[in-house]
């Protein structure tokens, strides 16, 4: 089957409008793809991303004033982390990584990943990315990465959150919920899925990313109350990211608009600095 290539990201995002991005600001969720001649995608991949290597990411981050980044392993690479290892090693401490691994990973590979800046392992529960991992799978990976001080990252939607909330609440390690649990903004902040997410966010081992507003609604403003409530629920455990280059998004946002959305949802400078600088520095061990 021939896959239709996904559109590239916005070619010229604007910087922050009317506010100053703090020094050391971190994009805590982004991806790199390619170049394919060096880092080919899996043959059985579910989508065909635009080629957006590290150089393209750096152009976007520079326009937005972002100094640090956390690259998240995309499904099209599976457990082959060569592209991310290359980016992290070239970043010389400015970048961290979240991988997709299984319990069979070799100790030597984990050691190299940790030295490069990997700090988390991600699990996909969203249908188009394949079958959900079992709880046993999660615990087996946790046992491998917890001695390194890594956390677990969960990419869930409303259905998976409802099924797994109790399990996540009892995990004995730090964890991150990606993309505000992919909730539909049209259902409003009173929807049961958001109540469950807020309950999780209040737990001391749970972090949330107020990212991917463009996946919640075609109107970015609809995400503001969700972002504001999560930031208020756990101000020291909230992260923000662009989700650049927005793979499988329904439409392509200007990343500058996403940055300004954070300022609307979190108008206080100190609170924004915590989300952009202090919180990711603590979780990802930036120096």
PDB file of C-alpha atoms in Angstrom:
ATOM      1  CA  UNK A   1       0.000   0.000   0.000  1.00  0.00           C
ATOM      2  CA  UNK A   2       1.310   3.446  -0.961  1.00  0.00           C
ATOM      3  CA  UNK A   3       1.037   5.956   1.865  1.00  0.00           C
ATOM      4  CA  UNK A   4       0.035   9.552   1.136  1.00  0.00           C
ATOM      5  CA  UNK A   5       2.756  11.874   2.431  1.00  0.00           C
ATOM      6  CA  UNK A   6       1.701  14.072   5.325  1.00  0.00           C
ATOM      7  CA  UNK A   7       1.984  17.848   4.876  1.00  0.00           C
ATOM      8  CA  UNK A   8       5.094  19.629   6.147  1.00  0.00           C
ATOM      9  CA  UNK A   9       4.950  21.999   9.119  1.00  0.00           C
ATOM     10  CA  UNK A  10       4.291  25.726   8.823  1.00  0.00           C
ATOM     11  CA  UNK A  11       7.213  27.168   6.825  1.00  0.00           C
ATOM     12  CA  UNK A  12       7.683  30.405   8.778  1.00  0.00           C
ATOM     13  CA  UNK A  13       6.190  30.428  12.286  1.00  0.00           C
ATOM     14  CA  UNK A  14       6.176  33.739  14.118  1.00  0.00           C
ATOM     15  CA  UNK A  15       7.754  34.412  17.499  1.00  0.00           C
ATOM     16  CA  UNK A  16       5.992  35.264  20.743  1.00  0.00           C
ATOM     17  CA  UNK A  17       3.491  38.107  20.401  1.00  0.00           C
ATOM     18  CA  UNK A  18       3.691  40.713  23.155  1.00  0.00           C
ATOM     19  CA  UNK A  19       5.562  38.648  25.723  1.00  0.00           C
ATOM     20  CA  UNK A  20       9.109  37.402  26.262  1.00  0.00           C
ATOM     21  CA  UNK A  21      10.054  33.751  26.119  1.00  0.00           C
ATOM     22  CA  UNK A  22      12.333  33.082  29.114  1.00  0.00           C
ATOM     23  CA  UNK A  23      15.938  32.001  28.689  1.00  0.00           C
ATOM     24  CA  UNK A  24      16.293  28.229  28.678  1.00  0.00           C
ATOM     25  CA  UNK A  25      12.723  27.626  27.473  1.00  0.00           C
ATOM     26  CA  UNK A  26      12.053  24.017  26.524  1.00  0.00           C
ATOM     27  CA  UNK A  27       9.859  22.463  23.870  1.00  0.00           C
ATOM     28  CA  UNK A  28       8.979  19.315  25.813  1.00  0.00           C
ATOM     29  CA  UNK A  29       7.363  17.405  22.937  1.00  0.00           C
ATOM     30  CA  UNK A  30       8.604  17.377  19.345  1.00  0.00           C
ATOM     31  CA  UNK A  31       9.778  14.919  16.703  1.00  0.00           C
ATOM     32  CA  UNK A  32      12.362  14.648  13.968  1.00  0.00           C
ATOM     33  CA  UNK A  33      12.005  12.620  10.776  1.00  0.00           C
ATOM     34  CA  UNK A  34      14.891  11.767   8.497  1.00  0.00           C
ATOM     35  CA  UNK A  35      16.841  12.347   6.459  1.00  0.00           C
ATOM     36  CA  UNK A  36      15.547   9.044   5.097  1.00  0.00           C
ATOM     37  CA  UNK A  37      18.755   8.133   3.307  1.00  0.00           C
ATOM     38  CA  UNK A  38      20.382   7.914   6.753  1.00  0.00           C
ATOM     39  CA  UNK A  39      17.407   7.082   8.960  1.00  0.00           C
ATOM     40  CA  UNK A  40      14.807   5.129   6.938  1.00  0.00           C
ATOM     41  CA  UNK A  41      11.292   4.601   8.264  1.00  0.00           C
ATOM     42  CA  UNK A  42       9.885   1.181   9.106  1.00  0.00           C
ATOM     43  CA  UNK A  43       8.473  -0.635   6.063  1.00  0.00           C
ATOM     44  CA  UNK A  44       5.142  -1.349   7.790  1.00  0.00           C
ATOM     45  CA  UNK A  45       4.599   2.174   9.106  1.00  0.00           C
ATOM     46  CA  UNK A  46       1.085   3.585   9.518  1.00  0.00           C
ATOM     47  CA  UNK A  47       1.858   7.016   8.022  1.00  0.00           C
ATOM     48  CA  UNK A  48       4.371   8.803   5.795  1.00  0.00           C
ATOM     49  CA  UNK A  49       5.703  11.922   7.525  1.00  0.00           C
ATOM     50  CA  UNK A  50       7.295  14.840   5.756  1.00  0.00           C
ATOM     51  CA  UNK A  51      11.064  14.799   6.071  1.00  0.00           C
ATOM     52  CA  UNK A  52      11.886  17.185   8.923  1.00  0.00           C
ATOM     53  CA  UNK A  53      15.415  16.545  10.210  1.00  0.00           C
ATOM     54  CA  UNK A  54      17.167  18.289  13.075  1.00  0.00           C
ATOM     55  CA  UNK A  55      18.174  21.273  10.938  1.00  0.00           C
ATOM     56  CA  UNK A  56      14.517  22.055  10.195  1.00  0.00           C
ATOM     57  CA  UNK A  57      13.641  21.757  13.866  1.00  0.00           C
ATOM     58  CA  UNK A  58      16.393  24.177  14.832  1.00  0.00           C
ATOM     59  CA  UNK A  59      15.017  26.787  12.413  1.00  0.00           C
ATOM     60  CA  UNK A  60      11.573  26.585  14.020  1.00  0.00           C
ATOM     61  CA  UNK A  61      12.924  26.599  17.585  1.00  0.00           C
ATOM     62  CA  UNK A  62      15.116  29.599  16.818  1.00  0.00           C
ATOM     63  CA  UNK A  63      12.145  31.551  15.479  1.00  0.00           C
ATOM     64  CA  UNK A  64      10.199  30.832  18.685  1.00  0.00           C
ATOM     65  CA  UNK A  65      13.098  31.440  21.088  1.00  0.00           C
ATOM     66  CA  UNK A  66      13.224  27.856  22.372  1.00  0.00           C
ATOM     67  CA  UNK A  67      16.624  26.777  23.671  1.00  0.00           C
ATOM     68  CA  UNK A  68      15.951  23.188  24.744  1.00  0.00           C
ATOM     69  CA  UNK A  69      13.913  20.318  23.368  1.00  0.00           C
ATOM     70  CA  UNK A  70      12.650  16.869  24.256  1.00  0.00           C
ATOM     71  CA  UNK A  71      12.470  14.670  21.168  1.00  0.00           C
ATOM     72  CA  UNK A  72       9.874  11.921  21.355  1.00  0.00           C
ATOM     73  CA  UNK A  73      10.392   8.751  19.323  1.00  0.00           C
ATOM     74  CA  UNK A  74       7.790   8.550  16.529  1.00  0.00           C
ATOM     75  CA  UNK A  75       6.044   5.281  15.707  1.00  0.00           C
ATOM     76  CA  UNK A  76       7.499   5.206  12.166  1.00  0.00           C
ATOM     77  CA  UNK A  77      10.901   4.352  13.683  1.00  0.00           C
ATOM     78  CA  UNK A  78       9.683   1.771  16.193  1.00  0.00           C
ATOM     79  CA  UNK A  79      12.516   0.863  18.545  1.00  0.00           C
ATOM     80  CA  UNK A  80      15.233   2.100  16.161  1.00  0.00           C
ATOM     81  CA  UNK A  81      16.481   5.271  17.859  1.00  0.00           C
ATOM     82  CA  UNK A  82      19.343   6.093  15.488  1.00  0.00           C
ATOM     83  CA  UNK A  83      17.877   9.418  14.338  1.00  0.00           C
ATOM     84  CA  UNK A  84      17.222  10.605  17.876  1.00  0.00           C
ATOM     85  CA  UNK A  85      20.586   9.435  19.166  1.00  0.00           C
ATOM     86  CA  UNK A  86      22.238  11.424  16.398  1.00  0.00           C
ATOM     87  CA  UNK A  87      20.229  14.532  17.280  1.00  0.00           C
ATOM     88  CA  UNK A  88      20.834  14.256  21.016  1.00  0.00           C
ATOM     89  CA  UNK A  89      24.538  13.675  20.612  1.00  0.00           C
ATOM     90  CA  UNK A  90      24.774  16.692  18.303  1.00  0.00           C
ATOM     91  CA  UNK A  91      22.789  18.772  20.794  1.00  0.00           C
ATOM     92  CA  UNK A  92      25.546  18.640  23.430  1.00  0.00           C
ATOM     93  CA  UNK A  93      23.155  18.737  26.371  1.00  0.00           C
ATOM     94  CA  UNK A  94      20.437  20.982  24.914  1.00  0.00           C
ATOM     95  CA  UNK A  95      18.180  18.055  24.048  1.00  0.00           C
ATOM     96  CA  UNK A  96      16.611  15.137  25.893  1.00  0.00           C
ATOM     97  CA  UNK A  97      14.789  12.113  24.538  1.00  0.00           C
ATOM     98  CA  UNK A  98      11.839   9.815  25.168  1.00  0.00           C
ATOM     99  CA  UNK A  99      12.101   6.417  23.519  1.00  0.00           C
ATOM    100  CA  UNK A 100       9.916   3.500  22.512  1.00  0.00           C
ATOM    101  CA  UNK A 101      11.538   0.416  23.956  1.00  0.00           C
ATOM    102  CA  UNK A 102      10.613  -3.051  25.086  1.00  0.00           C
ATOM    103  CA  UNK A 103      11.916  -5.215  27.878  1.00  0.00           C
ATOM    104  CA  UNK A 104      14.354  -6.979  25.543  1.00  0.00           C
ATOM    105  CA  UNK A 105      16.488  -3.858  25.126  1.00  0.00           C
ATOM    106  CA  UNK A 106      20.163  -4.557  25.802  1.00  0.00           C
ATOM    107  CA  UNK A 107      21.877  -2.965  28.786  1.00  0.00           C
ATOM    108  CA  UNK A 108      24.530  -1.487  26.498  1.00  0.00           C
ATOM    109  CA  UNK A 109      21.871   0.209  24.354  1.00  0.00           C
ATOM    110  CA  UNK A 110      20.126   1.629  27.414  1.00  0.00           C
ATOM    111  CA  UNK A 111      23.452   2.934  28.689  1.00  0.00           C
ATOM    112  CA  UNK A 112      24.164   4.720  25.401  1.00  0.00           C
ATOM    113  CA  UNK A 113      20.662   6.169  25.311  1.00  0.00           C
ATOM    114  CA  UNK A 114      20.967   7.430  28.871  1.00  0.00           C
ATOM    115  CA  UNK A 115      24.366   9.000  28.204  1.00  0.00           C
ATOM    116  CA  UNK A 116      22.921  10.764  25.150  1.00  0.00           C
ATOM    117  CA  UNK A 117      20.041  12.232  27.177  1.00  0.00           C
ATOM    118  CA  UNK A 118      17.139   9.792  27.040  1.00  0.00           C
ATOM    119  CA  UNK A 119      15.043  10.141  30.172  1.00  0.00           C
ATOM    120  CA  UNK A 120      11.756   8.371  29.452  1.00  0.00           C
ATOM    121  CA  UNK A 121       9.994   5.450  27.754  1.00  0.00           C
ATOM    122  CA  UNK A 122       6.741   6.030  25.870  1.00  0.00           C
ATOM    123  CA  UNK A 123       3.690   3.814  25.401  1.00  0.00           C
ATOM    124  CA  UNK A 124       1.123   4.412  22.647  1.00  0.00           C
ATOM    125  CA  UNK A 125      -2.537   3.666  23.409  1.00  0.00           C
ATOM    126  CA  UNK A 126      -3.998   5.560  20.432  1.00  0.00           C
ATOM    127  CA  UNK A 127      -5.631   3.238  17.917  1.00  0.00           C
ATOM    128  CA  UNK A 128      -4.006   4.304  14.659  1.00  0.00           C
ATOM    129  CA  UNK A 129      -0.545   3.590  16.127  1.00  0.00           C
ATOM    130  CA  UNK A 130      -1.176  -0.092  16.792  1.00  0.00           C
ATOM    131  CA  UNK A 131      -2.289  -2.368  19.605  1.00  0.00           C
ATOM    132  CA  UNK A 132      -2.209  -1.139  23.177  1.00  0.00           C
ATOM    133  CA  UNK A 133       0.603  -2.436  25.356  1.00  0.00           C
ATOM    134  CA  UNK A 134      -0.396  -4.737  28.173  1.00  0.00           C
ATOM    135  CA  UNK A 135       0.088  -3.742  31.778  1.00  0.00           C
ATOM    136  CA  UNK A 136       2.686  -6.480  32.014  1.00  0.00           C
ATOM    137  CA  UNK A 137       4.580  -4.861  29.134  1.00  0.00           C
ATOM    138  CA  UNK A 138       4.556  -1.538  30.945  1.00  0.00           C
ATOM    139  CA  UNK A 139       5.800  -3.029  34.203  1.00  0.00           C
ATOM    140  CA  UNK A 140       8.558  -4.968  32.446  1.00  0.00           C
ATOM    141  CA  UNK A 141       9.882  -1.817  30.766  1.00  0.00           C
ATOM    142  CA  UNK A 142       9.552   0.128  34.023  1.00  0.00           C
ATOM    143  CA  UNK A 143      11.774  -2.411  35.742  1.00  0.00           C
ATOM    144  CA  UNK A 144      14.442  -1.841  33.096  1.00  0.00           C
ATOM    145  CA  UNK A 145      14.416   1.964  33.045  1.00  0.00           C
ATOM    146  CA  UNK A 146      13.564   2.896  36.635  1.00  0.00           C
ATOM    147  CA  UNK A 147      17.118   2.196  37.898  1.00  0.00           C
ATOM    148  CA  UNK A 148      18.301   4.903  35.465  1.00  0.00           C
ATOM    149  CA  UNK A 149      15.854   7.407  36.927  1.00  0.00           C
ATOM    150  CA  UNK A 150      13.690   7.442  33.795  1.00  0.00           C
ATOM    151  CA  UNK A 151       9.979   8.156  33.788  1.00  0.00           C
ATOM    152  CA  UNK A 152       7.170   6.607  31.717  1.00  0.00           C
ATOM    153  CA  UNK A 153       5.139   8.511  29.125  1.00  0.00           C
ATOM    154  CA  UNK A 154       1.594   7.572  28.150  1.00  0.00           C
ATOM    155  CA  UNK A 155       0.021   8.646  24.869  1.00  0.00           C
ATOM    156  CA  UNK A 156      -3.638   7.996  25.584  1.00  0.00           C
ATOM    157  CA  UNK A 157      -7.029   9.095  24.343  1.00  0.00           C
ATOM    158  CA  UNK A 158     -10.205   9.407  26.403  1.00  0.00           C
ATOM    159  CA  UNK A 159     -11.069   5.715  26.107  1.00  0.00           C
ATOM    160  CA  UNK A 160      -7.626   4.495  27.127  1.00  0.00           C
ATOM    161  CA  UNK A 161      -7.509   6.992  29.978  1.00  0.00           C
ATOM    162  CA  UNK A 162     -10.786   5.649  31.357  1.00  0.00           C
ATOM    163  CA  UNK A 163      -9.475   2.083  31.141  1.00  0.00           C
ATOM    164  CA  UNK A 164      -6.023   2.727  32.579  1.00  0.00           C
ATOM    165  CA  UNK A 165      -6.461   5.582  35.078  1.00  0.00           C
ATOM    166  CA  UNK A 166      -6.428   3.285  38.100  1.00  0.00           C
ATOM    167  CA  UNK A 167      -3.327   1.487  36.875  1.00  0.00           C
ATOM    168  CA  UNK A 168      -1.508   4.760  36.201  1.00  0.00           C
ATOM    169  CA  UNK A 169      -2.464   6.137  39.601  1.00  0.00           C
ATOM    170  CA  UNK A 170      -0.758   3.213  41.320  1.00  0.00           C
ATOM    171  CA  UNK A 171       2.483   3.112  39.331  1.00  0.00           C
ATOM    172  CA  UNK A 172       5.503   3.552  41.634  1.00  0.00           C
ATOM    173  CA  UNK A 173       7.423   5.881  39.314  1.00  0.00           C
ATOM    174  CA  UNK A 174       7.023   9.303  37.683  1.00  0.00           C
ATOM    175  CA  UNK A 175       4.843   9.359  34.586  1.00  0.00           C
ATOM    176  CA  UNK A 176       3.747  11.867  31.975  1.00  0.00           C
ATOM    177  CA  UNK A 177       0.373  12.091  30.226  1.00  0.00           C
ATOM    178  CA  UNK A 178       0.829  13.350  26.675  1.00  0.00           C
ATOM    179  CA  UNK A 179      -1.310  15.906  24.846  1.00  0.00           C
ATOM    180  CA  UNK A 180      -3.992  16.436  27.512  1.00  0.00           C
ATOM    181  CA  UNK A 181      -5.128  12.847  26.812  1.00  0.00           C
ATOM    182  CA  UNK A 182      -6.216  13.772  23.261  1.00  0.00           C
ATOM    183  CA  UNK A 183      -9.583  14.989  24.589  1.00  0.00           C
ATOM    184  CA  UNK A 184     -12.184  16.525  22.282  1.00  0.00           C
ATOM    185  CA  UNK A 185     -12.570  20.179  23.261  1.00  0.00           C
ATOM    186  CA  UNK A 186     -16.136  20.187  21.927  1.00  0.00           C
ATOM    187  CA  UNK A 187     -17.197  18.045  24.912  1.00  0.00           C
ATOM    188  CA  UNK A 188     -16.161  20.823  27.303  1.00  0.00           C
ATOM    189  CA  UNK A 189     -14.242  20.866  30.562  1.00  0.00           C
ATOM    190  CA  UNK A 190     -17.102  19.071  32.339  1.00  0.00           C
ATOM    191  CA  UNK A 191     -16.581  15.852  30.351  1.00  0.00           C
ATOM    192  CA  UNK A 192     -15.749  12.775  32.460  1.00  0.00           C
ATOM    193  CA  UNK A 193     -12.439  12.250  30.688  1.00  0.00           C
ATOM    194  CA  UNK A 194     -11.159  15.641  31.757  1.00  0.00           C
ATOM    195  CA  UNK A 195     -12.277  15.067  35.346  1.00  0.00           C
ATOM    196  CA  UNK A 196     -10.271  11.822  35.321  1.00  0.00           C
ATOM    197  CA  UNK A 197      -7.253  13.629  33.880  1.00  0.00           C
ATOM    198  CA  UNK A 198      -7.431  16.338  36.557  1.00  0.00           C
ATOM    199  CA  UNK A 199      -7.581  13.665  39.270  1.00  0.00           C
ATOM    200  CA  UNK A 200      -4.451  12.048  37.856  1.00  0.00           C
ATOM    201  CA  UNK A 201      -2.686  15.391  37.452  1.00  0.00           C
ATOM    202  CA  UNK A 202      -3.121  16.079  41.163  1.00  0.00           C
ATOM    203  CA  UNK A 203      -1.099  12.978  42.113  1.00  0.00           C
ATOM    204  CA  UNK A 204       2.533  13.706  43.080  1.00  0.00           C
ATOM    205  CA  UNK A 205       4.058  11.304  40.526  1.00  0.00           C
ATOM    206  CA  UNK A 206       2.009  12.482  37.525  1.00  0.00           C
ATOM    207  CA  UNK A 207       3.066  15.162  35.042  1.00  0.00           C
ATOM    208  CA  UNK A 208       0.948  16.489  32.165  1.00  0.00           C
ATOM    209  CA  UNK A 209       1.795  18.077  28.831  1.00  0.00           C
ATOM    210  CA  UNK A 210      -0.500  20.918  27.837  1.00  0.00           C
ATOM    211  CA  UNK A 211       0.379  20.314  24.200  1.00  0.00           C
ATOM    212  CA  UNK A 212      -1.349  19.410  20.904  1.00  0.00           C
ATOM    213  CA  UNK A 213      -4.131  21.972  21.201  1.00  0.00           C
ATOM    214  CA  UNK A 214      -4.536  21.679  17.440  1.00  0.00           C
ATOM    215  CA  UNK A 215      -5.617  18.057  17.922  1.00  0.00           C
ATOM    216  CA  UNK A 216      -8.424  19.078  20.286  1.00  0.00           C
ATOM    217  CA  UNK A 217     -10.215  21.531  18.009  1.00  0.00           C
ATOM    218  CA  UNK A 218      -9.915  23.521  14.803  1.00  0.00           C
ATOM    219  CA  UNK A 219     -10.119  26.639  17.003  1.00  0.00           C
ATOM    220  CA  UNK A 220      -7.055  26.820  19.253  1.00  0.00           C
ATOM    221  CA  UNK A 221      -8.950  29.005  21.736  1.00  0.00           C
ATOM    222  CA  UNK A 222     -11.051  26.001  22.693  1.00  0.00           C
ATOM    223  CA  UNK A 223      -8.013  24.453  24.389  1.00  0.00           C
ATOM    224  CA  UNK A 224      -7.342  27.403  26.711  1.00  0.00           C
ATOM    225  CA  UNK A 225      -9.608  26.328  29.634  1.00  0.00           C
ATOM    226  CA  UNK A 226      -8.160  22.803  29.546  1.00  0.00           C
ATOM    227  CA  UNK A 227      -4.598  24.109  29.573  1.00  0.00           C
ATOM    228  CA  UNK A 228      -5.324  26.614  32.335  1.00  0.00           C
ATOM    229  CA  UNK A 229      -6.993  24.038  34.578  1.00  0.00           C
ATOM    230  CA  UNK A 230      -4.165  21.523  34.215  1.00  0.00           C
ATOM    231  CA  UNK A 231      -1.503  24.168  34.865  1.00  0.00           C
ATOM    232  CA  UNK A 232      -3.364  25.254  37.996  1.00  0.00           C
ATOM    233  CA  UNK A 233      -3.797  21.662  39.204  1.00  0.00           C
ATOM    234  CA  UNK A 234      -0.061  20.888  39.103  1.00  0.00           C
ATOM    235  CA  UNK A 235       2.017  24.029  38.478  1.00  0.00           C
ATOM    236  CA  UNK A 236       5.294  22.254  39.259  1.00  0.00           C
ATOM    237  CA  UNK A 237       4.495  19.195  37.089  1.00  0.00           C
ATOM    238  CA  UNK A 238       3.136  20.796  33.927  1.00  0.00           C
ATOM    239  CA  UNK A 239       5.049  20.779  30.629  1.00  0.00           C
ATOM    240  CA  UNK A 240       4.446  22.396  27.239  1.00  0.00           C
ATOM    241  CA  UNK A 241       5.492  21.369  23.748  1.00  0.00           C
ATOM    242  CA  UNK A 242       4.858  22.177  20.115  1.00  0.00           C
ATOM    243  CA  UNK A 243       4.301  18.597  18.873  1.00  0.00           C
ATOM    244  CA  UNK A 244       6.249  19.780  15.788  1.00  0.00           C
ATOM    245  CA  UNK A 245       6.005  18.802  12.940  1.00  0.00           C
ATOM    246  CA  UNK A 246       2.451  17.767  13.911  1.00  0.00           C
ATOM    247  CA  UNK A 247       2.297  14.270  12.397  1.00  0.00           C
ATOM    248  CA  UNK A 248      -1.257  13.111  11.698  1.00  0.00           C
ATOM    249  CA  UNK A 249      -2.750  16.406  12.853  1.00  0.00           C
ATOM    250  CA  UNK A 250      -6.021  17.346  11.158  1.00  0.00           C
ATOM    251  CA  UNK A 251      -4.600  20.735  10.148  1.00  0.00           C
ATOM    252  CA  UNK A 252      -1.225  22.459  10.274  1.00  0.00           C
ATOM    253  CA  UNK A 253      -0.912  25.212  12.911  1.00  0.00           C
ATOM    254  CA  UNK A 254       1.582  28.036  13.134  1.00  0.00           C
ATOM    255  CA  UNK A 255       3.840  27.039  16.036  1.00  0.00           C
ATOM    256  CA  UNK A 256       4.000  30.681  17.078  1.00  0.00           C
ATOM    257  CA  UNK A 257       0.232  30.575  17.636  1.00  0.00           C
ATOM    258  CA  UNK A 258       0.718  27.535  19.885  1.00  0.00           C
ATOM    259  CA  UNK A 259       3.346  29.418  21.878  1.00  0.00           C
ATOM    260  CA  UNK A 260       1.029  32.403  22.281  1.00  0.00           C
ATOM    261  CA  UNK A 261      -1.736  30.028  23.357  1.00  0.00           C
ATOM    262  CA  UNK A 262       0.391  29.112  26.372  1.00  0.00           C
ATOM    263  CA  UNK A 263       0.590  32.793  27.318  1.00  0.00           C
ATOM    264  CA  UNK A 264      -3.190  33.050  27.116  1.00  0.00           C
ATOM    265  CA  UNK A 265      -3.762  29.968  29.244  1.00  0.00           C
ATOM    266  CA  UNK A 266      -1.022  30.819  31.766  1.00  0.00           C
ATOM    267  CA  UNK A 267      -0.795  34.626  31.895  1.00  0.00           C
ATOM    268  CA  UNK A 268       1.506  34.786  34.922  1.00  0.00           C
ATOM    269  CA  UNK A 269       5.180  35.152  34.015  1.00  0.00           C
ATOM    270  CA  UNK A 270       6.423  33.068  36.953  1.00  0.00           C
ATOM    271  CA  UNK A 271       4.009  30.235  36.178  1.00  0.00           C
ATOM    272  CA  UNK A 272       5.000  30.249  32.502  1.00  0.00           C
ATOM    273  CA  UNK A 273       8.686  30.177  33.425  1.00  0.00           C
ATOM    274  CA  UNK A 274       8.046  27.144  35.606  1.00  0.00           C
ATOM    275  CA  UNK A 275       6.347  25.348  32.704  1.00  0.00           C
ATOM    276  CA  UNK A 276       8.897  26.341  30.067  1.00  0.00           C
ATOM    277  CA  UNK A 277      12.126  26.236  32.081  1.00  0.00           C
ATOM    278  CA  UNK A 278      12.045  24.906  35.635  1.00  0.00           C
ATOM    279  CA  UNK A 279       9.779  21.880  35.273  1.00  0.00           C
ATOM    280  CA  UNK A 280      11.448  20.348  32.196  1.00  0.00           C
ATOM    281  CA  UNK A 281      14.885  21.089  33.617  1.00  0.00           C
ATOM    282  CA  UNK A 282      13.971  19.027  36.674  1.00  0.00           C
ATOM    283  CA  UNK A 283      12.292  16.123  34.890  1.00  0.00           C
ATOM    284  CA  UNK A 284      14.821  15.810  32.067  1.00  0.00           C
ATOM    285  CA  UNK A 285      17.934  16.688  34.107  1.00  0.00           C
ATOM    286  CA  UNK A 286      18.943  19.685  32.023  1.00  0.00           C
ATOM    287  CA  UNK A 287      21.837  21.598  33.559  1.00  0.00           C
TER     288      UNK A 287
END
